[in-house]
Coordinates of C-alpha atoms and ligand atoms in Angstrom, one line a residue:
M14 CA -24.4 18.9 9.9
L15 CA -26.4 19.4 6.7
V16 CA -25.4 17.2 3.7
V17 CA -26.6 19.1 0.7
N18 CA -26.5 18.7 -3.1
C19 CA -27.0 14.9 -3.0
G20 CA -27.7 14.2 -6.8
Q21 CA -29.2 10.8 -5.9
L22 CA -29.9 10.2 -2.2
L23 CA -30.6 6.5 -1.6
T24 CA -32.6 6.4 1.6
L25 CA -33.5 2.7 1.6
R26 CA -36.6 3.8 3.7
G27 CA -39.3 1.2 4.1
P28 CA -40.8 -1.4 6.3
C29 CA -38.6 -2.5 9.3
R30 CA -38.1 -6.1 8.0
P31 CA -35.7 -7.7 5.6
R32 CA -36.6 -6.5 2.1
A33 CA -37.7 -9.3 -0.2
G34 CA -38.9 -9.7 -3.8
K35 CA -39.8 -6.4 -5.4
E36 CA -39.1 -4.5 -2.3
M37 CA -35.4 -5.1 -3.0
S38 CA -35.7 -2.8 -6.0
E39 CA -37.1 0.1 -3.9
L40 CA -34.2 2.4 -2.9
G41 CA -36.3 5.4 -1.7
L42 CA -34.3 7.5 -4.2
I43 CA -34.5 11.3 -3.8
R44 CA -33.0 13.5 -6.5
N45 CA -31.3 16.7 -5.2
G46 CA -31.7 15.5 -1.6
A47 CA -30.3 16.5 1.7
V48 CA -29.7 14.9 5.1
L49 CA -29.8 16.8 8.3
V50 CA -27.7 15.2 11.1
R51 CA -27.9 16.0 14.8
D52 CA -26.3 14.2 17.7
Q53 CA -25.0 11.3 15.7
V54 CA -28.5 10.7 14.3
V55 CA -30.4 11.5 11.1
A56 CA -32.8 14.3 12.0
M57 CA -34.4 14.8 8.6
V58 CA -34.1 13.5 5.1
G59 CA -35.8 14.7 1.9
P60 CA -35.6 17.1 -1.0
E61 CA -32.9 19.7 -0.4
D62 CA -35.3 22.7 -0.7
R63 CA -37.5 21.3 2.0
V64 CA -34.8 20.1 4.4
S65 CA -32.6 23.2 4.2
R66 CA -35.6 25.5 4.8
S67 CA -36.4 23.6 8.0
P68 CA -35.8 25.7 11.2
D69 CA -33.7 22.8 12.5
A70 CA -31.2 23.3 9.7
R71 CA -30.4 26.8 10.6
G72 CA -26.8 27.2 11.6
A73 CA -25.9 23.7 10.6
E74 CA -22.5 23.1 9.1
R75 CA -23.0 22.4 5.3
L76 CA -21.3 19.6 3.5
D77 CA -21.6 19.6 -0.3
A78 CA -22.0 16.2 -1.9
R79 CA -21.4 17.8 -5.3
G80 CA -24.4 16.3 -7.0
Q81 CA -23.1 12.8 -6.4
V82 CA -24.7 9.6 -4.9
V83 CA -25.2 9.5 -1.2
L84 CA -26.3 6.2 0.5
P85 CA -26.2 4.4 3.9
G86 CA -22.8 3.0 4.8
F87 CA -22.4 -0.6 3.7
V88 CA -23.1 -3.3 6.2
D89 CA -20.7 -6.2 5.6
S90 CA -22.5 -9.0 7.3
H91 CA -20.0 -11.9 6.8
T92 CA -16.3 -11.5 7.3
H93 CA -13.3 -13.3 8.8
A94 CA -11.4 -10.0 8.9
L95 CA -9.2 -10.9 11.8
F96 CA -6.4 -13.1 10.4
V97 CA -2.6 -12.9 10.9
A98 CA -1.3 -13.3 7.4
P99 CA -2.3 -13.8 3.8
R100 CA -2.0 -17.3 2.2
V101 CA -0.5 -16.4 -1.1
D102 CA 1.4 -19.7 -1.5
E103 CA -2.0 -21.5 -1.5
Y104 CA -3.2 -19.0 -4.1
E105 CA -0.4 -19.9 -6.4
A106 CA -0.9 -23.6 -5.7
R107 CA -4.6 -23.3 -6.6
I108 CA -3.7 -21.5 -9.8
R109 CA -1.5 -24.5 -10.6
G110 CA -4.5 -26.7 -10.1
A111 CA -4.7 -27.7 -6.4
S112 CA -8.2 -27.6 -4.9
Y113 CA -9.3 -25.8 -1.7
A114 CA -9.9 -29.3 -0.2
E115 CA -6.5 -30.7 -1.3
I116 CA -4.7 -27.7 0.3
A117 CA -6.7 -28.2 3.5
K118 CA -5.8 -31.9 3.6
A119 CA -2.1 -31.1 3.3
G120 CA -2.4 -29.0 6.5
G121 CA -2.9 -25.6 4.7
G122 CA -6.1 -23.6 4.7
I123 CA -7.9 -22.9 7.9
Q124 CA -5.3 -25.0 9.9
A125 CA -2.5 -22.9 8.5
S126 CA -4.2 -19.7 9.6
A127 CA -4.9 -21.3 13.0
R128 CA -1.2 -22.1 13.6
R129 CA -0.4 -18.4 13.1
M130 CA -3.3 -17.3 15.2
R131 CA -2.1 -19.4 18.1
A132 CA 1.2 -17.6 18.2
A133 CA -0.3 -14.1 18.0
D134 CA -0.7 -11.8 21.0
E135 CA -4.1 -10.2 21.7
R136 CA -2.9 -6.7 21.7
M137 CA -1.2 -7.1 18.3
L138 CA -4.5 -8.6 16.9
T139 CA -6.4 -5.6 18.2
D140 CA -3.9 -3.1 16.6
H141 CA -4.1 -5.0 13.4
L142 CA -7.9 -5.0 13.3
R143 CA -7.9 -1.2 13.9
K144 CA -5.9 -0.9 10.7
V145 CA -8.3 -3.1 8.8
I146 CA -11.1 -0.9 10.1
G147 CA -9.4 2.1 8.5
L148 CA -9.6 0.2 5.2
F149 CA -13.2 -0.7 5.6
L150 CA -14.0 3.0 6.1
E151 CA -12.1 3.9 3.0
Y152 CA -14.3 1.6 1.0
G153 CA -17.6 2.8 2.5
T154 CA -18.3 0.0 5.0
T155 CA -19.5 1.3 8.4
V156 CA -20.5 -1.9 10.1
A157 CA -18.9 -5.4 9.7
E158 CA -19.5 -8.7 11.3
V159 CA -16.3 -10.4 12.3
K160 CA -15.9 -14.1 13.1
S161 CA -13.5 -15.9 15.3
G162 CA -12.7 -19.3 13.8
Y163 CA -8.9 -19.2 13.4
G164 CA -8.3 -20.1 17.1
L165 CA -10.0 -23.5 17.0
E166 CA -8.9 -24.3 20.6
V167 CA -10.8 -22.7 23.5
E168 CA -8.2 -20.1 24.6
P169 CA -7.2 -18.9 21.1
E170 CA -10.9 -18.5 20.1
L171 CA -11.5 -16.4 23.2
K172 CA -8.4 -14.4 22.4
M173 CA -9.8 -13.6 19.0
L174 CA -13.1 -12.5 20.4
R175 CA -11.5 -10.3 23.0
A176 CA -9.3 -8.6 20.4
I177 CA -12.5 -8.0 18.4
R178 CA -14.1 -6.4 21.4
A179 CA -11.1 -4.2 22.1
A180 CA -11.0 -3.0 18.4
T181 CA -14.6 -1.9 18.5
A182 CA -14.3 0.2 21.6
R183 CA -14.0 3.4 19.5
D184 CA -17.0 5.2 17.9
D185 CA -15.8 5.3 14.3
F186 CA -16.9 1.8 13.3
E187 CA -19.0 -1.2 14.6
L188 CA -17.9 -4.8 14.6
V189 CA -20.4 -7.5 15.3
P190 CA -18.7 -10.4 16.9
T191 CA -19.5 -14.0 15.9
L192 CA -18.1 -17.2 17.5
L193 CA -17.3 -19.5 14.6
M194 CA -16.6 -23.2 14.7
H195 CA -14.4 -23.4 11.6
D196 CA -12.7 -26.8 11.8
V197 CA -11.6 -29.4 14.4
P198 CA -8.1 -28.8 15.8
A199 CA -5.5 -31.1 14.2
R200 CA -4.7 -32.8 17.5
L201 CA -8.4 -33.8 18.0
R202 CA -9.1 -34.9 14.5
S203 CA -9.7 -38.5 15.6
R204 CA -11.7 -37.3 18.6
R205 CA -14.3 -35.1 17.0
A206 CA -17.1 -35.8 19.5
R207 CA -14.8 -34.8 22.3
Y208 CA -14.1 -31.4 20.6
V209 CA -17.8 -30.8 20.1
Q210 CA -18.4 -31.5 23.8
L211 CA -15.5 -29.1 24.7
V212 CA -17.1 -26.4 22.6
I213 CA -20.5 -27.0 24.1
G214 CA -19.3 -27.4 27.7
R215 CA -16.7 -24.6 27.8
L216 CA -16.3 -22.3 24.9
I217 CA -19.9 -21.4 24.2
P218 CA -20.8 -20.8 27.9
Q219 CA -17.7 -18.7 28.5
A220 CA -18.1 -16.6 25.3
A221 CA -21.8 -16.0 26.2
R222 CA -21.0 -15.2 29.9
E223 CA -18.4 -12.7 29.0
G224 CA -20.6 -11.2 26.3
L225 CA -17.9 -11.8 23.7
A226 CA -20.2 -12.9 20.9
E227 CA -23.6 -12.0 19.6
F228 CA -23.8 -14.7 16.9
F229 CA -22.7 -18.3 16.6
D230 CA -21.8 -19.9 13.3
V231 CA -20.5 -23.3 12.1
F232 CA -18.7 -24.2 8.9
C233 CA -21.1 -27.1 8.0
D234 CA -19.8 -28.6 4.8
R235 CA -18.0 -31.6 3.3
G236 CA -14.7 -32.1 5.1
Y237 CA -15.7 -29.8 8.0
F238 CA -18.6 -30.1 10.5
T239 CA -21.3 -32.6 9.7
L240 CA -25.0 -31.8 9.8
A241 CA -25.4 -33.7 13.1
E242 CA -22.5 -32.0 14.7
S243 CA -23.6 -28.6 13.5
K244 CA -27.1 -29.1 14.8
Q245 CA -25.7 -30.0 18.2
L246 CA -23.5 -27.0 18.3
L247 CA -26.1 -24.6 17.1
S248 CA -28.7 -25.8 19.5
A249 CA -26.3 -25.4 22.4
A250 CA -25.4 -21.8 21.2
A251 CA -29.1 -20.9 21.0
R252 CA -29.7 -22.2 24.5
A253 CA -26.8 -19.9 25.6
G254 CA -28.6 -16.9 24.1
L255 CA -26.5 -16.5 20.9
K256 CA -28.2 -15.8 17.6
L257 CA -27.4 -18.2 14.8
K258 CA -25.8 -18.1 11.4
L259 CA -24.5 -21.0 9.3
H260 CA -22.0 -21.6 6.5
A261 CA -24.1 -23.7 4.3
E262 CA -24.0 -25.3 0.9
Q263 CA -20.6 -23.8 -0.1
L264 CA -18.4 -26.7 -1.2
A265 CA -21.2 -29.3 -1.5
H266 CA -24.9 -29.7 -0.9
T267 CA -25.5 -31.0 2.7
G268 CA -28.9 -29.9 3.7
A269 CA -27.4 -27.3 6.1
A270 CA -29.5 -24.4 4.8
R271 CA -32.8 -26.1 5.6
M272 CA -31.6 -27.3 8.9
A273 CA -30.5 -23.8 9.9
A274 CA -33.8 -22.3 8.8
R275 CA -35.6 -24.8 11.0
L276 CA -33.5 -23.7 13.9
K277 CA -34.5 -20.1 13.1
A278 CA -31.0 -18.9 12.1
V279 CA -30.8 -15.2 11.3
S280 CA -28.9 -16.0 8.1
V281 CA -27.6 -18.9 6.0
D282 CA -24.4 -17.9 4.2
H283 CA -22.7 -18.9 0.9
L284 CA -25.4 -21.2 -0.8
D285 CA -23.4 -21.9 -3.9
H286 CA -25.0 -25.4 -4.1
L287 CA -28.5 -24.4 -3.0
T288 CA -31.3 -26.4 -4.7
E289 CA -34.8 -25.4 -5.7
G290 CA -36.1 -27.7 -3.0
D291 CA -34.0 -25.7 -0.4
I292 CA -35.5 -22.5 -1.7
R293 CA -39.0 -23.8 -1.2
R294 CA -38.1 -24.7 2.4
L295 CA -36.5 -21.2 3.0
R296 CA -39.6 -19.5 1.8
G297 CA -41.8 -18.4 4.6
T298 CA -39.1 -18.6 7.2
R299 CA -37.4 -15.4 8.5
T300 CA -33.9 -16.6 7.5
I301 CA -31.9 -14.3 5.3
A302 CA -29.8 -15.7 2.4
T303 CA -26.4 -14.1 2.6
L304 CA -24.4 -14.5 -0.7
L305 CA -20.7 -14.2 -0.9
P306 CA -19.6 -14.1 -4.5
G307 CA -16.1 -12.9 -3.7
S308 CA -15.1 -16.5 -2.7
V309 CA -16.6 -17.9 -6.0
L310 CA -14.4 -15.4 -7.9
H311 CA -11.3 -16.0 -5.9
L312 CA -11.6 -19.8 -5.8
G313 CA -12.5 -19.8 -9.5
S314 CA -15.3 -22.4 -9.0
G315 CA -17.6 -20.5 -11.4
R316 CA -20.6 -21.7 -9.3
Y317 CA -22.3 -18.5 -8.1
P318 CA -25.2 -18.8 -5.7
P319 CA -28.7 -18.7 -7.3
A320 CA -29.5 -15.0 -6.4
R321 CA -32.1 -14.6 -9.1
W322 CA -34.1 -17.6 -7.9
L323 CA -33.9 -16.4 -4.3
V324 CA -35.0 -12.9 -5.0
D325 CA -37.8 -14.0 -7.3
A326 CA -38.9 -16.5 -4.7
G327 CA -39.3 -13.7 -2.2
I328 CA -36.4 -14.6 0.1
P329 CA -34.5 -11.7 1.5
V330 CA -30.9 -11.6 0.2
A331 CA -27.9 -9.9 1.7
L332 CA -24.5 -9.5 0.1
A333 CA -21.2 -9.6 2.0
T334 CA -17.4 -9.7 1.2
N335 CA -16.5 -12.8 3.3
F336 CA -13.1 -11.1 3.7
N337 CA -10.7 -13.8 4.6
P338 CA -7.2 -15.0 3.6
G339 CA -8.3 -18.3 2.0
S340 CA -11.3 -17.8 -0.2
S341 CA -12.0 -14.1 -0.4
P342 CA -9.2 -11.6 0.2
T343 CA -11.2 -8.5 -0.4
L344 CA -13.1 -6.1 1.8
N345 CA -14.5 -4.0 -1.1
M346 CA -18.3 -4.2 -1.0
Q347 CA -18.4 -2.3 -4.2
L348 CA -16.7 -5.2 -6.0
I349 CA -19.2 -7.6 -4.4
L350 CA -22.0 -5.5 -5.9
S351 CA -20.4 -5.8 -9.3
L352 CA -20.2 -9.6 -9.0
A353 CA -23.8 -9.7 -7.8
C354 CA -24.9 -7.8 -10.9
S355 CA -22.7 -9.2 -13.6
Q356 CA -22.5 -12.8 -12.4
M357 CA -25.7 -13.3 -10.4
R358 CA -28.0 -11.1 -12.4
M359 CA -29.1 -9.0 -9.5
S360 CA -30.1 -5.5 -10.5
P361 CA -28.0 -2.7 -9.1
A362 CA -30.9 -1.6 -6.9
E363 CA -31.3 -5.1 -5.5
A364 CA -27.6 -5.3 -4.9
V365 CA -27.6 -2.0 -3.0
T366 CA -30.5 -3.2 -0.8
A367 CA -28.7 -6.4 -0.1
A368 CA -25.5 -4.6 0.9
T369 CA -27.2 -2.1 3.2
I370 CA -30.6 -2.7 4.9
N371 CA -30.6 -6.4 4.4
G372 CA -27.0 -6.7 5.7
A373 CA -28.2 -4.7 8.7
H374 CA -30.9 -7.2 9.3
A375 CA -28.4 -10.0 8.9
V376 CA -26.4 -8.6 11.9
G377 CA -29.4 -7.7 14.0
R378 CA -28.8 -3.9 13.7
A379 CA -31.6 -2.8 11.3
D380 CA -33.2 -0.7 14.0
R381 CA -30.2 1.6 13.9
V382 CA -28.3 1.2 10.5
G383 CA -28.8 0.2 6.9
S384 CA -31.1 3.1 5.9
L385 CA -31.3 6.9 6.1
E386 CA -34.4 7.6 8.0
A387 CA -35.2 10.1 10.8
G388 CA -34.0 8.6 14.1
K389 CA -31.5 6.2 12.7
Q390 CA -27.8 6.5 13.1
A391 CA -26.1 8.9 10.7
D392 CA -23.9 6.4 8.9
L393 CA -23.6 7.5 5.3
I394 CA -21.2 7.5 2.4
I395 CA -20.6 9.7 -0.6
M396 CA -19.7 8.0 -3.9
D397 CA -18.1 9.9 -6.7
V398 CA -20.6 8.9 -9.3
P399 CA -23.8 10.7 -10.4
D400 CA -25.8 7.5 -10.9
Y401 CA -25.9 4.7 -8.3
R402 CA -25.7 2.1 -11.1
E403 CA -22.2 3.2 -11.8
I404 CA -21.1 1.8 -8.5
P405 CA -21.2 -1.8 -9.8
Y406 CA -20.7 -0.7 -13.4
F407 CA -17.2 0.7 -13.0
F408 CA -16.0 -2.4 -11.2
G409 CA -12.9 -3.0 -9.2
M410 CA -12.6 0.7 -8.2
N411 CA -13.2 2.6 -5.1
H412 CA -15.8 5.2 -5.7
C413 CA -16.1 6.2 -2.0
V414 CA -14.9 9.7 -1.3
M415 CA -16.4 10.2 2.1
T416 CA -17.5 8.1 5.0
I417 CA -19.6 9.5 7.8
K418 CA -20.1 7.3 10.9
K419 CA -22.5 8.5 13.7
G420 CA -22.5 11.9 12.1
R421 CA -18.8 12.4 12.1
V422 CA -16.5 12.4 9.0
V423 CA -14.2 9.4 9.5
F424 CA -12.8 9.2 6.0
S425 CA -12.5 11.8 3.3
R426 CA -10.7 12.4 0.1
L427 CA -13.4 14.7 -1.1
S428 CA -11.4 17.9 -0.6
A429 CA -8.0 16.6 -1.9
V430 CA -9.2 15.7 -5.4
S431 CA -11.9 17.8 -7.0
H432 CA -13.1 15.1 -9.4
Q433 CA -12.4 11.4 -9.1
H434 CA -15.1 10.0 -11.4
P435 CA -13.5 7.2 -13.5
H436 CA -14.7 8.8 -16.7
P437 CA -15.1 12.5 -16.3
P438 CA -17.7 14.1 -18.5
L439 CA -16.5 15.2 -22.0
P440 CA -17.2 18.7 -23.0
L441 CA -19.4 17.5 -25.9
E442 CA -21.4 20.0 -27.9
G443 CA -25.0 20.0 -26.6
G444 CA -23.9 18.3 -23.4
G445 CA -23.6 14.7 -24.8
E446 CA -25.7 11.8 -23.5
R447 CA -23.9 11.2 -20.2
R448 CA -25.2 12.5 -16.9
G449 CA -28.9 12.3 -17.0
Ligands
NIG1295 O1 -16.2 -18.5 4.2 N1 -15.9 -21.4 4.3 C1 -15.3 -21.3 5.4 N2 -14.6 -20.2 5.7 C2 -14.1 -19.2 4.8 C3 -12.8 -19.6 4.3 C4 -11.8 -19.5 5.4 C5 -10.4 -19.7 5.0 O2 -10.1 -20.4 4.0 O3 -9.5 -19.3 5.7 C6 -15.2 -19.0 3.7 O4 -15.0 -19.1 2.5

């Protein structure tokens, strides 16, 4: 397949390491670009006149991107996308003034999702997740991490992970499974140490043995797991061969981010309460800061993580949706880009980097996805805008008109509608100022 007429082709080419500081602004943008795809892989990328003249392009099926933006599929590196039902009652309660913590204390929140999860059957969960995958693809996401964490008890947690594995068996999407310790089951609330031992002695070894999880994560925060418990759990998971992530500094400052960086976590996620001291400690480590502004918007806390400080300090930043029924019911990465730009003062280029190649690093897949370079997997999306900055600018919309996963079109509305731009060009005399 030869994708031609890419008005702006964002390749994200560059060094094979998480992009930091000024590198986050470098998109490897090619005007009038083309991508040649062969056997699920990018064979060649460059200016269209060069790529289409290559002997390898002869006979390739041509796909016209109509002068619009083409970029790597989004890598959503933090989601809780497998849940049984929304929690709209809590949403209303919060609007009336209840806090996330108060709702949790009254038996809602994660515990409410866990009660539903316990009753769900594995096959139903897999079918449900397949539908969610369809939505991810419509919005331009081609890889997503998915956490367990609504099972709490050993068997329901394993059930979630098995459902995730079954849902990813097809070739049109990739799920990266994470075993998450989200809360202590209600029945063990007064025996927390016993629960931690159960997880260390049974759940982690079994998940690792069955290859059900690649990553291990803990909700280390006020009212959830303590720093000491989290450290114990993370250390056991690392010994079992799982890579580490951590929910850190979301509801309060606990010191979790520094602790995780010391344990060589791949990423620390949330960071709404991160301090300058933490940033000094993160500097020079290999840990990625994954920011989740969707939950700040939905919970209405107004406290966005300090993205500008992080980028300026040279710490690689990733962006993710945190899709979940409690704090961030969206799987739209484009909206997350808008929040990153308008609320966290990331530039559109930094936000694109954070949502593609840095997300790929945050899920340990950067050797295959996150950029469009020869030899990498052909995961790419076409957005119906002529300038990539319009992706965050026209916020709350879906600009994605085609998603290609491993060289195959897995979502398209390109042929059905000839022009979907939110503000089609006006026929101004002299061409007007739009469309540079
Ligand atoms: O990342 N912080 C912990 N977990 C989710 C919320 C999960 C839920 O409320 O169901 C989050 O915000």
